[in-house]
Coordinates of C-alpha atoms in Angstrom, one line a residue:
Chain A
M1 CA 14.1 -36.8 5.1
L2 CA 12.2 -39.4 2.9
G3 CA 8.6 -39.6 2.9
P4 CA 5.5 -39.7 0.6
N5 CA 3.6 -36.4 -0.2
G6 CA 2.1 -35.0 2.7
A7 CA 4.1 -36.8 5.3
G8 CA 5.4 -33.5 7.0
K9 CA 8.7 -33.3 5.5
T10 CA 8.5 -29.5 4.6
S11 CA 6.8 -28.6 7.7
T12 CA 9.6 -30.0 9.7
L13 CA 12.1 -28.4 7.6
E14 CA 10.4 -25.0 8.0
M15 CA 10.4 -25.6 11.8
L16 CA 14.1 -26.2 11.7
E17 CA 14.6 -22.9 9.5
G18 CA 12.5 -20.9 12.1
M19 CA 9.8 -20.2 9.6
N20 CA 7.1 -22.2 11.5
D21 CA 6.5 -22.3 15.2
I22 CA 7.7 -25.5 16.8
D23 CA 4.5 -26.9 18.5
G24 CA 6.0 -29.9 20.1
G25 CA 9.6 -31.1 21.0
S26 CA 12.6 -28.9 20.3
A27 CA 15.0 -28.3 17.6
T28 CA 18.9 -27.5 17.9
I29 CA 21.2 -26.5 15.2
N30 CA 24.9 -26.0 16.0
G31 CA 24.0 -25.9 19.5
L32 CA 21.4 -23.3 19.2
N33 CA 17.9 -23.7 20.1
V34 CA 15.8 -22.8 17.0
S35 CA 12.7 -21.5 18.9
Q36 CA 14.8 -19.2 21.3
N37 CA 17.4 -18.1 18.7
S38 CA 15.8 -18.2 15.3
Y39 CA 17.4 -14.9 14.3
E40 CA 20.8 -16.4 15.1
V41 CA 20.1 -19.7 13.5
K42 CA 19.1 -17.9 10.1
K43 CA 22.7 -16.5 10.2
I44 CA 24.1 -20.0 10.0
I45 CA 21.9 -22.0 7.7
G46 CA 21.1 -21.7 4.0
V47 CA 17.9 -22.6 2.5
Q48 CA 16.5 -23.5 -0.7
L49 CA 12.7 -23.5 -0.8
Q50 CA 10.6 -25.7 -3.1
A51 CA 9.1 -22.7 -5.1
N52 CA 11.9 -20.2 -5.8
E53 CA 10.8 -16.8 -6.9
Y54 CA 12.8 -13.7 -7.0
F55 CA 12.3 -10.0 -7.6
D56 CA 11.7 -9.1 -11.1
R57 CA 14.2 -7.4 -13.4
L58 CA 17.3 -8.3 -11.4
N59 CA 19.9 -10.5 -12.9
L60 CA 21.7 -13.6 -11.1
I61 CA 24.5 -11.3 -10.0
E62 CA 22.3 -8.6 -8.6
L63 CA 20.1 -11.2 -6.7
L64 CA 23.2 -12.8 -5.3
I65 CA 24.6 -9.4 -4.1
L66 CA 21.1 -8.7 -2.5
F67 CA 21.1 -12.0 -0.7
G68 CA 24.6 -11.5 0.5
K69 CA 23.5 -8.1 1.9
L70 CA 20.7 -9.6 3.8
Y71 CA 23.5 -11.5 5.7
S72 CA 25.5 -8.3 5.9
Q73 CA 28.1 -9.8 3.8
E74 CA 30.0 -8.8 0.8
I75 CA 30.2 -11.7 -1.8
D76 CA 31.8 -12.6 -4.9
P77 CA 28.8 -13.5 -7.0
I78 CA 30.8 -14.9 -9.9
T79 CA 32.7 -17.4 -7.7
L80 CA 29.4 -18.5 -6.3
L81 CA 27.9 -19.0 -9.8
E82 CA 31.0 -20.8 -10.8
G83 CA 30.4 -23.0 -8.0
V84 CA 27.1 -24.1 -9.3
N85 CA 28.3 -24.1 -12.9
L86 CA 26.2 -21.1 -13.8
A87 CA 29.1 -18.4 -14.5
E88 CA 28.0 -17.8 -18.1
K89 CA 24.5 -17.0 -17.0
A90 CA 25.7 -14.2 -14.6
N91 CA 23.7 -11.7 -16.6
A92 CA 20.6 -13.5 -17.0
K93 CA 17.3 -13.2 -15.2
P94 CA 16.1 -16.2 -13.1
E95 CA 13.1 -16.6 -15.4
E96 CA 15.5 -17.3 -18.5
L97 CA 17.0 -20.2 -16.6
S98 CA 16.0 -23.9 -17.3
G99 CA 14.5 -25.8 -14.4
G100 CA 17.9 -27.6 -13.4
Q101 CA 19.8 -24.1 -13.7
K102 CA 16.9 -22.5 -11.6
Q103 CA 17.7 -25.1 -8.9
R104 CA 21.3 -24.6 -8.9
F105 CA 20.8 -20.8 -8.8
S106 CA 18.6 -21.3 -5.8
I107 CA 21.4 -23.4 -4.1
A108 CA 23.8 -20.6 -5.0
C109 CA 21.5 -18.1 -3.1
A110 CA 21.5 -20.2 -0.2
L111 CA 25.2 -20.4 -0.1
V112 CA 25.9 -16.7 0.0
N113 CA 26.5 -16.8 3.9
N114 CA 28.7 -20.0 3.7
P115 CA 26.1 -21.7 5.9
K116 CA 27.0 -24.6 8.3
V117 CA 23.9 -26.3 7.5
L118 CA 22.1 -26.4 4.0
F119 CA 18.4 -27.1 3.8
L120 CA 17.2 -28.4 0.4
D121 CA 13.4 -29.0 0.0
E122 CA 13.0 -31.5 -2.9
P123 CA 15.8 -30.2 -5.0
T124 CA 15.5 -32.4 -7.9
T125 CA 11.6 -32.6 -8.3
G126 CA 10.8 -32.0 -11.8
L127 CA 14.3 -32.1 -13.3
D128 CA 15.3 -34.4 -16.1
P129 CA 17.9 -37.1 -15.3
Q130 CA 20.9 -35.2 -16.6
A131 CA 20.0 -32.1 -14.6
K132 CA 19.1 -34.5 -11.4
R133 CA 22.5 -36.1 -11.7
N134 CA 24.4 -32.8 -12.3
L135 CA 22.6 -31.4 -9.0
W136 CA 23.4 -34.7 -7.2
Q137 CA 27.1 -34.2 -8.0
L138 CA 27.0 -30.5 -6.7
I139 CA 25.3 -31.6 -3.4
R140 CA 27.8 -34.5 -3.0
D141 CA 30.7 -31.8 -3.6
L142 CA 29.3 -29.3 -0.9
N143 CA 29.0 -32.3 1.6
S144 CA 32.5 -33.4 1.0
D145 CA 33.6 -29.9 1.7
G146 CA 32.2 -30.2 5.1
M147 CA 28.8 -28.9 4.8
T148 CA 25.9 -30.5 6.6
I149 CA 22.9 -30.9 4.2
V150 CA 19.5 -31.7 5.2
L151 CA 17.3 -32.5 2.1
T152 CA 13.8 -33.9 1.7
T153 CA 12.8 -36.0 -1.1
H154 CA 10.3 -38.8 -2.1
N155 CA 12.7 -40.1 -4.6
M156 CA 14.3 -43.4 -3.0
E157 CA 17.1 -43.4 -5.5
E158 CA 18.1 -39.9 -4.5
A159 CA 17.9 -40.7 -0.7
E160 CA 20.1 -43.7 -1.2
Y161 CA 22.5 -42.0 -3.4
L162 CA 23.0 -39.0 -1.4
C163 CA 22.6 -39.4 2.1
D164 CA 24.5 -40.6 5.1
R165 CA 21.5 -40.8 7.2
I166 CA 17.8 -41.2 6.1
A167 CA 14.9 -40.3 8.3
I168 CA 11.7 -41.9 6.9
M169 CA 8.7 -39.9 7.7
D170 CA 5.1 -40.8 7.4
Q171 CA 1.9 -38.8 8.7
G172 CA 4.2 -36.4 10.6
K173 CA 6.2 -38.9 12.3
I174 CA 9.6 -40.3 11.9
V175 CA 9.1 -44.0 11.5
A176 CA 12.7 -45.1 10.9
E177 CA 16.1 -43.4 11.1
D178 CA 19.5 -44.8 10.2
T179 CA 22.0 -45.2 7.6
P180 CA 20.7 -46.4 4.2
Q181 CA 22.6 -49.8 4.6
N182 CA 21.2 -50.4 8.0
L183 CA 17.8 -49.5 6.9
I184 CA 18.0 -52.0 4.2
L185 CA 19.2 -54.7 6.5
K186 CA 16.6 -54.0 8.9
Y187 CA 13.5 -53.4 6.9
A188 CA 13.9 -54.8 3.4
P189 CA 12.3 -58.0 2.8
E190 CA 14.3 -61.1 2.2
P191 CA 15.8 -61.3 -1.3
P192 CA 13.5 -63.3 -3.6
Q193 CA 14.7 -66.7 -4.6
A194 CA 16.6 -66.7 -7.9
A195 CA 14.4 -67.7 -10.5
L196 CA 14.4 -71.2 -11.6
H197 CA 15.9 -72.2 -14.8
G198 CA 13.7 -72.5 -17.8
N199 CA 10.4 -71.0 -19.0
I200 CA 6.7 -71.8 -19.6
E201 CA 7.7 -73.9 -22.7
D202 CA 9.8 -76.1 -20.4
V203 CA 6.9 -76.4 -18.1
F204 CA 4.6 -77.3 -21.1
L205 CA 7.0 -79.9 -22.4
A206 CA 7.6 -81.4 -19.0
L207 CA 4.0 -81.8 -18.4
T208 CA 3.1 -83.0 -22.1
G209 CA 6.3 -85.1 -22.9
H210 CA 8.9 -84.6 -25.7
E211 CA 7.6 -87.1 -28.2
L212 CA 6.5 -85.6 -31.5
R213 CA 2.8 -85.7 -32.1
D214 CA 2.5 -86.3 -36.0
Chain B
M1 CA 20.5 5.3 11.1
F2 CA 19.9 2.8 8.4
T3 CA 21.6 -0.4 8.3
S4 CA 23.4 -1.6 5.0
A5 CA 20.9 -4.3 4.3
Q6 CA 18.0 -1.7 4.5
L7 CA 19.7 0.8 2.2
H8 CA 20.8 -1.9 -0.2
L9 CA 17.4 -3.3 -0.3
A10 CA 15.9 0.3 -0.9
K11 CA 18.3 0.6 -3.7
V12 CA 17.1 -2.7 -5.2
F13 CA 13.5 -1.7 -5.1
L14 CA 14.4 1.6 -6.7
K15 CA 16.2 -0.2 -9.4
I16 CA 13.2 -2.6 -9.9
F17 CA 11.1 0.5 -10.3
L18 CA 13.4 2.3 -12.8
R19 CA 13.7 -0.8 -14.9
N20 CA 10.0 -1.0 -15.3
R21 CA 9.6 1.7 -18.1
Q22 CA 5.8 1.3 -18.2
S23 CA 5.4 1.9 -14.5
I24 CA 7.7 5.1 -14.9
F25 CA 5.8 6.4 -17.8
F26 CA 2.5 6.1 -16.1
S27 CA 3.6 7.3 -12.7
M28 CA 5.0 10.6 -14.3
L29 CA 1.9 10.7 -16.6
F30 CA -0.5 10.6 -13.5
P31 CA 0.6 14.0 -11.9
L32 CA 0.5 15.6 -15.4
I33 CA -2.8 14.6 -16.0
F34 CA -4.0 15.5 -12.6
T35 CA -2.7 19.0 -12.8
G36 CA -3.8 19.3 -16.3
V37 CA -7.4 18.5 -15.3
F38 CA -7.3 21.3 -12.8
F39 CA -5.7 23.6 -15.3
F40 CA -8.3 23.0 -18.1
S41 CA -11.3 22.7 -15.7
G42 CA -10.4 25.8 -13.7
G43 CA -10.7 28.2 -16.7
P44 CA -13.9 30.3 -17.4
S45 CA -16.7 28.2 -18.4
D46 CA -18.6 28.5 -21.7
P47 CA -21.3 31.1 -21.6
I48 CA -24.9 29.8 -21.1
K49 CA -27.0 29.6 -24.2
L50 CA -30.2 31.7 -23.8
G51 CA -33.0 32.3 -26.0
L52 CA -34.7 35.6 -25.7
V53 CA -38.2 36.0 -26.7
N54 CA -39.3 39.8 -26.4
M55 CA -43.0 40.4 -27.0
S56 CA -43.1 43.8 -25.3
Q57 CA -42.6 47.0 -27.1
S58 CA -41.8 49.0 -23.9
S59 CA -38.6 50.7 -23.3
I60 CA -38.2 48.8 -20.1
A61 CA -38.4 45.6 -22.1
S62 CA -35.6 46.7 -24.5
Q63 CA -33.4 48.1 -21.7
F64 CA -33.8 44.8 -19.9
S65 CA -33.1 42.7 -23.1
D66 CA -29.9 44.8 -23.8
L67 CA -28.7 44.0 -20.2
V68 CA -29.3 40.4 -20.7
I69 CA -27.5 40.4 -24.0
A70 CA -24.6 42.2 -22.5
E71 CA -24.3 39.8 -19.8
P72 CA -20.9 38.0 -20.6
S73 CA -22.1 34.8 -18.9
F74 CA -24.8 34.5 -21.4
N75 CA -24.7 33.7 -25.1
V76 CA -28.2 35.2 -26.1
T77 CA -30.2 34.4 -29.3
K78 CA -33.2 36.5 -30.0
G79 CA -36.0 34.7 -31.8
S80 CA -39.6 33.7 -31.7
L81 CA -40.9 31.4 -29.0
I82 CA -41.7 28.6 -31.4
E83 CA -38.3 28.4 -33.0
L84 CA -36.6 28.9 -29.8
R85 CA -38.5 26.2 -28.1
E86 CA -37.5 23.6 -30.7
E87 CA -34.0 24.7 -30.2
L88 CA -34.5 24.1 -26.4
I89 CA -35.8 20.7 -27.1
I90 CA -32.9 19.5 -29.2
G91 CA -30.6 20.9 -26.7
D92 CA -29.3 24.0 -28.7
Q93 CA -30.4 26.4 -26.1
T94 CA -30.1 25.9 -22.2
A95 CA -33.2 28.3 -21.4
I96 CA -35.6 30.7 -23.0
I97 CA -36.6 34.1 -21.3
L98 CA -39.8 35.2 -22.2
I99 CA -40.6 38.9 -21.9
P100 CA -44.5 39.1 -22.0
E101 CA -46.3 41.8 -23.9
D102 CA -47.4 43.7 -20.9
F103 CA -44.0 43.9 -19.5
T104 CA -44.0 47.4 -18.1
F105 CA -42.9 49.3 -15.1
I106 CA -45.9 48.9 -12.9
E107 CA -44.9 47.8 -9.5
G108 CA -45.5 44.0 -9.0
S109 CA -47.3 43.6 -12.3
S110 CA -44.6 42.5 -14.6
Q111 CA -43.6 38.8 -14.9
L112 CA -41.0 37.2 -16.8
S113 CA -41.0 33.5 -17.8
L114 CA -38.0 31.2 -17.7
I115 CA -38.6 28.1 -19.9
L116 CA -36.1 25.5 -19.1
D117 CA -35.3 22.0 -20.0
A118 CA -35.5 19.7 -17.0
S119 CA -32.2 18.1 -17.7
Q120 CA -30.5 21.7 -17.6
V121 CA -31.8 22.4 -14.2
R122 CA -28.3 22.5 -12.8
Q123 CA -27.8 25.8 -14.6
A124 CA -31.1 27.2 -13.5
S125 CA -29.9 28.9 -10.4
S126 CA -27.0 30.7 -12.1
I127 CA -29.4 31.9 -14.8
Q128 CA -31.9 32.9 -12.1
E129 CA -29.4 34.7 -10.2
T130 CA -28.0 36.8 -13.0
L131 CA -31.5 37.6 -14.2
E132 CA -32.5 38.8 -10.8
N133 CA -29.4 41.1 -10.7
S134 CA -30.1 42.4 -14.1
L135 CA -33.9 43.1 -13.1
L136 CA -32.6 44.9 -9.8
A137 CA -30.1 47.0 -11.9
I138 CA -33.0 48.2 -14.3
E139 CA -35.2 48.8 -11.2
R140 CA -32.7 51.0 -9.6
D141 CA -32.1 52.7 -13.0
V142 CA -35.7 53.4 -13.5
R143 CA -36.2 54.5 -9.9
G144 CA -32.9 56.7 -10.2
I145 CA -31.5 55.2 -6.8
K146 CA -28.1 53.9 -6.2
P147 CA -27.2 50.7 -4.5
M148 CA -27.4 51.0 -0.6
F149 CA -25.1 48.2 0.2
N150 CA -22.2 46.9 -1.5
L151 CA -20.7 43.6 -0.3
V152 CA -17.0 43.2 -0.4
V153 CA -15.7 39.9 0.4
E154 CA -12.5 40.2 2.3
D155 CA -10.3 37.3 3.6
V156 CA -9.5 37.4 7.4
Q157 CA -5.8 36.8 6.8
A158 CA -5.5 39.4 3.9
R159 CA -4.6 37.0 1.1
P160 CA -6.4 36.0 -1.8
Q161 CA -7.7 32.3 -1.8
R162 CA -9.4 30.5 -4.4
Y163 CA -11.1 27.1 -4.3
I164 CA -8.0 25.7 -6.1
D165 CA -6.0 26.9 -3.2
F166 CA -8.2 25.0 -0.9
L167 CA -8.5 22.0 -2.9
L168 CA -5.0 21.4 -4.1
P169 CA -3.5 20.3 -0.7
G170 CA -6.4 17.9 -0.3
I171 CA -6.0 16.4 -3.6
L172 CA -2.2 16.2 -3.0
A173 CA -2.8 14.3 0.3
Y174 CA -5.3 12.0 -1.5
M175 CA -2.9 11.3 -4.4
L176 CA -0.2 10.6 -1.8
M177 CA -2.5 8.2 -0.1
N178 CA -3.3 6.2 -3.2
L179 CA 0.3 6.2 -4.5
C180 CA 1.6 5.1 -1.3
I181 CA -1.0 2.2 -0.6
A182 CA -0.6 0.8 -4.0
G183 CA 3.1 1.0 -3.7
S184 CA 3.2 -0.9 -0.4
G185 CA -0.1 -2.8 0.0
F186 CA -0.4 -4.1 -3.5
N187 CA 3.1 -5.1 -3.8
I188 CA 3.5 -6.8 -0.6
V189 CA 0.6 -9.1 -1.5
E190 CA 2.1 -9.9 -4.8
Y191 CA 5.5 -10.5 -3.2
R192 CA 3.9 -12.9 -0.6
R193 CA 1.8 -14.8 -3.1
R194 CA 5.0 -15.5 -5.2
G195 CA 6.8 -16.6 -2.3
I196 CA 9.4 -13.9 -2.5
L197 CA 8.8 -12.8 1.1
K198 CA 9.1 -16.4 2.5
R199 CA 12.4 -16.5 0.8
L200 CA 13.3 -13.3 2.3
F201 CA 12.2 -14.6 5.9
V202 CA 14.8 -17.4 6.0
T203 CA 17.5 -14.7 5.9
P204 CA 18.3 -12.8 9.1
I205 CA 16.4 -9.8 8.0
Q206 CA 13.3 -8.5 10.0
P207 CA 9.9 -7.0 9.1
K208 CA 11.4 -3.6 10.2
D209 CA 14.4 -3.8 7.7
F210 CA 12.0 -4.8 4.9
I211 CA 9.4 -2.1 5.6
V212 CA 12.1 0.7 6.0
A213 CA 13.6 -0.3 2.7
I214 CA 10.3 -0.1 0.8
I215 CA 9.5 3.3 2.6
L216 CA 12.9 4.8 1.5
S217 CA 12.4 3.6 -2.1
R218 CA 8.8 4.8 -2.3
M219 CA 9.8 8.0 -0.7
V220 CA 12.0 8.7 -3.8
I221 CA 9.3 7.9 -6.3
V222 CA 6.5 9.8 -4.5
L223 CA 8.7 12.8 -4.0
T224 CA 9.5 12.9 -7.6
Q225 CA 5.8 12.4 -8.5
I226 CA 4.6 15.2 -6.0
S227 CA 7.4 17.6 -7.2
V228 CA 6.3 17.0 -10.9
M229 CA 2.6 17.8 -9.9
L230 CA 3.6 20.8 -7.6
G231 CA 5.9 22.2 -10.1
L232 CA 3.0 22.3 -12.7
A233 CA 0.6 23.6 -10.1
I234 CA 3.0 26.4 -9.1
M235 CA 3.6 27.3 -12.9
L236 CA 0.2 26.7 -14.4
L237 CA -2.3 27.1 -11.5
D238 CA -0.4 29.9 -9.7
I239 CA -0.3 28.2 -6.5
N240 CA 1.6 29.8 -3.7
V241 CA 2.9 27.8 -0.9
V242 CA 2.7 30.3 2.0
G243 CA 4.6 28.1 4.4
G244 CA 7.5 27.3 2.2
L245 CA 8.4 24.3 0.2
P246 CA 10.8 22.7 2.9
S247 CA 7.8 22.5 5.3
L248 CA 5.6 21.1 2.5
Y249 CA 8.0 18.4 1.4
G250 CA 8.6 17.6 5.3
M251 CA 4.9 17.1 5.6
V252 CA 4.7 14.9 2.3
I253 CA 7.5 12.8 3.6
L254 CA 5.6 12.3 6.9
G255 CA 2.4 11.5 5.0
T256 CA 4.2 9.1 2.7
F257 CA 5.6 7.2 5.8
I258 CA 1.9 7.0 7.3
F259 CA 0.3 5.8 4.2
L260 CA 2.9 3.4 3.1
C261 CA 2.8 1.9 6.8
I262 CA -1.2 1.7 6.5
G263 CA -0.5 -0.2 3.0
F264 CA 1.7 -2.7 4.7
F265 CA -1.0 -3.3 7.1
L266 CA -3.8 -3.6 4.5
G267 CA -1.4 -5.9 2.4
S268 CA -1.0 -8.1 5.5
L269 CA -4.6 -8.2 6.3
A270 CA -5.5 -9.1 2.6
K271 CA -4.7 -12.6 2.0
T272 CA -5.2 -12.5 -2.0
Q273 CA -4.8 -9.8 -4.6
E274 CA -8.5 -10.1 -5.2
A275 CA -9.0 -9.3 -1.3
I276 CA -6.5 -6.2 -1.4
Q277 CA -8.5 -4.1 -3.7
P278 CA -12.0 -4.0 -1.8
I279 CA -10.0 -3.4 1.4
V280 CA -8.0 -0.5 0.0
A281 CA -11.2 0.9 -1.5
L282 CA -13.0 0.6 1.8
T283 CA -10.0 2.4 3.5
S284 CA -9.6 5.2 0.9
F285 CA -13.3 6.2 -0.1
P286 CA -14.7 7.1 3.1
Q287 CA -11.5 9.2 3.8
L288 CA -11.9 10.9 0.4
I289 CA -15.4 12.0 1.6
L290 CA -14.7 12.6 5.3
S291 CA -11.3 14.1 5.3
G292 CA -12.0 17.6 4.0
V293 CA -10.5 17.1 0.6
F294 CA -13.2 18.9 -1.3
F295 CA -15.1 20.8 1.5
P296 CA -14.1 21.7 5.0
I297 CA -14.9 19.1 7.7
S298 CA -16.6 22.0 9.7
S299 CA -19.3 22.0 7.1
M300 CA -20.2 18.3 7.7
H301 CA -22.8 16.9 10.1
E302 CA -21.7 17.6 13.7
F303 CA -22.2 14.0 14.5
I304 CA -19.5 12.9 12.0
Q305 CA -17.0 15.7 12.6
P306 CA -15.0 14.2 15.5
I307 CA -14.4 10.9 13.5
A308 CA -13.6 12.9 10.3
H309 CA -11.0 15.1 12.1
V310 CA -8.9 12.1 13.3
L311 CA -8.7 10.1 10.2
P312 CA -5.1 9.7 8.8
L313 CA -6.1 11.5 5.5
S314 CA -7.6 14.4 7.5
V315 CA -4.5 15.1 9.5
V316 CA -2.2 15.1 6.4
V317 CA -4.8 17.2 4.4
S318 CA -4.8 19.8 7.2
G319 CA -1.2 19.7 7.6
L320 CA -0.6 20.3 3.9
R321 CA -3.4 22.8 3.9
G322 CA -2.0 24.6 7.0
I323 CA 1.4 24.8 5.2
T324 CA 0.3 25.9 1.8
N325 CA -2.5 28.2 2.7
D326 CA -1.9 29.5 6.2
G327 CA 1.8 29.4 6.3
M328 CA 2.1 26.8 9.1
A329 CA 5.7 25.6 9.7
L330 CA 6.2 21.9 9.9
L331 CA 7.7 22.0 13.4
T332 CA 4.8 23.9 14.9
L333 CA 3.1 22.1 17.7
N334 CA -0.5 22.1 17.2
S335 CA -3.3 19.5 16.7
T336 CA -2.4 18.7 13.2
T337 CA 1.3 18.0 13.8
V338 CA 0.4 15.9 16.8
G339 CA -2.2 14.0 14.9
V340 CA 0.6 13.3 12.2
G341 CA 2.9 12.2 14.9
I342 CA 0.3 9.9 16.4
W343 CA -0.6 8.5 13.2
M344 CA 3.0 7.8 12.4
G345 CA 3.3 5.7 15.5
I346 CA 0.1 3.8 15.0
S347 CA 0.8 3.0 11.3
F348 CA 4.4 2.0 11.9
F349 CA 3.3 -0.2 14.8
V350 CA 0.7 -2.1 13.1
A351 CA 2.7 -2.6 9.8
I352 CA 5.4 -4.3 11.8
K353 CA 3.2 -6.1 14.3
Y354 CA 0.9 -7.8 11.6
F355 CA 3.4 -8.2 9.0
V356 CA 2.9 -11.5 7.4
W357 CA 5.7 -13.1 5.5
K358 CA 4.2 -16.3 4.3
E359 CA 1.1 -17.1 2.3
V360 CA -1.4 -18.1 4.9
A361 CA -4.1 -20.6 4.3
N362 CA -7.6 -19.0 3.8

């Protein structure tokens, strides 16, 4: 879901996650109506929120075990941390992580229930290019393993790089929805004509002649 | 009875608490100081400093003077009016008794003067009472009569009861209320502000699970605090729990449940940390006054009594007092236990019904 700030991306996501009431239309995830089965839906989705804060004084392993318990599941925290390249930080507290590590950890938390659909809300906002690329790779890997990923962003490059389908939102409405390729074909302006050979000097010379003016 | 998610969450909350050394230190210091205050304030008070000016030569005057000096609640200094008045002004004396020159035993003619500093007026009544008793004793002695009546204060249930016995259950309940509301109300606002509750809300747990987990973990903490306080009270203040400790602990658990749930409700009512403080103050202070913590509800204005009796703190105070002082058993069916049951239902219902996971716009 691509859109400028305030377009309604997060609100839409929160409706899909069962966090906000759906005030118009309906949403279905894996055949379940979200409004009617929000509890069941929560069992099969994983969610990474824009702001990720955790209980104080717990390390990454303890937090992952806690999240697992909330889904009534026994999990292997180290395997999950390895999956997001954070195994060496297993005993660290979230506040000791860098921005990129925090985002990767929040994805690990969202994966504890091995969700069918993973929701990521602006996962790379505020990350440096290395951390961003690293996270993109993680998202691609999860997707290629068969997980459906719904992510919001206002970064065009990210949308183009990661997504199979893009919904462009503005003022609470989806204004276009298709594969990145089709969207480009449909909406991108004609490519500008190739720049003419030469520069302003050529123009100057053409207008004023080549003769020497001694 | 409890789900594994509830138990695990409770364990996590307890772990978070136990890793916060500062909070452990202060939560254990609190009951220590609390009991200490009672222990040290409950002892005999210092004698009142009294200046005595005896201007009379009569034997009655010296007899009276001796009685006043012998009175253990007075620390008497004899001297002239001028120097004692100076001492009174600078605060070295609390009051001066002036025995006039004509202090003799002629009926109705002798008059004593008590000179006081207005700021010490609080002690005037006890000075006056002791003086009157001394005068009465002298009068009886002079007249050669024995006291006709003797007032013996006897408790209807034939057990000695001091004010501290009355006060302690009330203070215990009040402390319970404060610990619980702080433990749930303040925490929940903070967790919500930081988005932690929102993160939990996207997992399949329900308000009930979260509330039960916090109740379980706080219960352990509160019971430890109460045990420290109660242990000290039993050792230092010679408190006797007539109804037995199991009933007392049972009532403490029920009270903890009620106040934690009220804390959750207040935490959901308050949208910010700034708002939770006045909301909690507004809930706890009127109850401190109206719930019979310091004096019985029956001594209040009749108009307010029906309201005072049904407050949550009142039912817990009355339950704890019934157990510690009157030997009530926890499982007795009476207005107090019914009141506790009703408040448990109401508080749990409102805590769950109005639970707010997300930060809401103001």
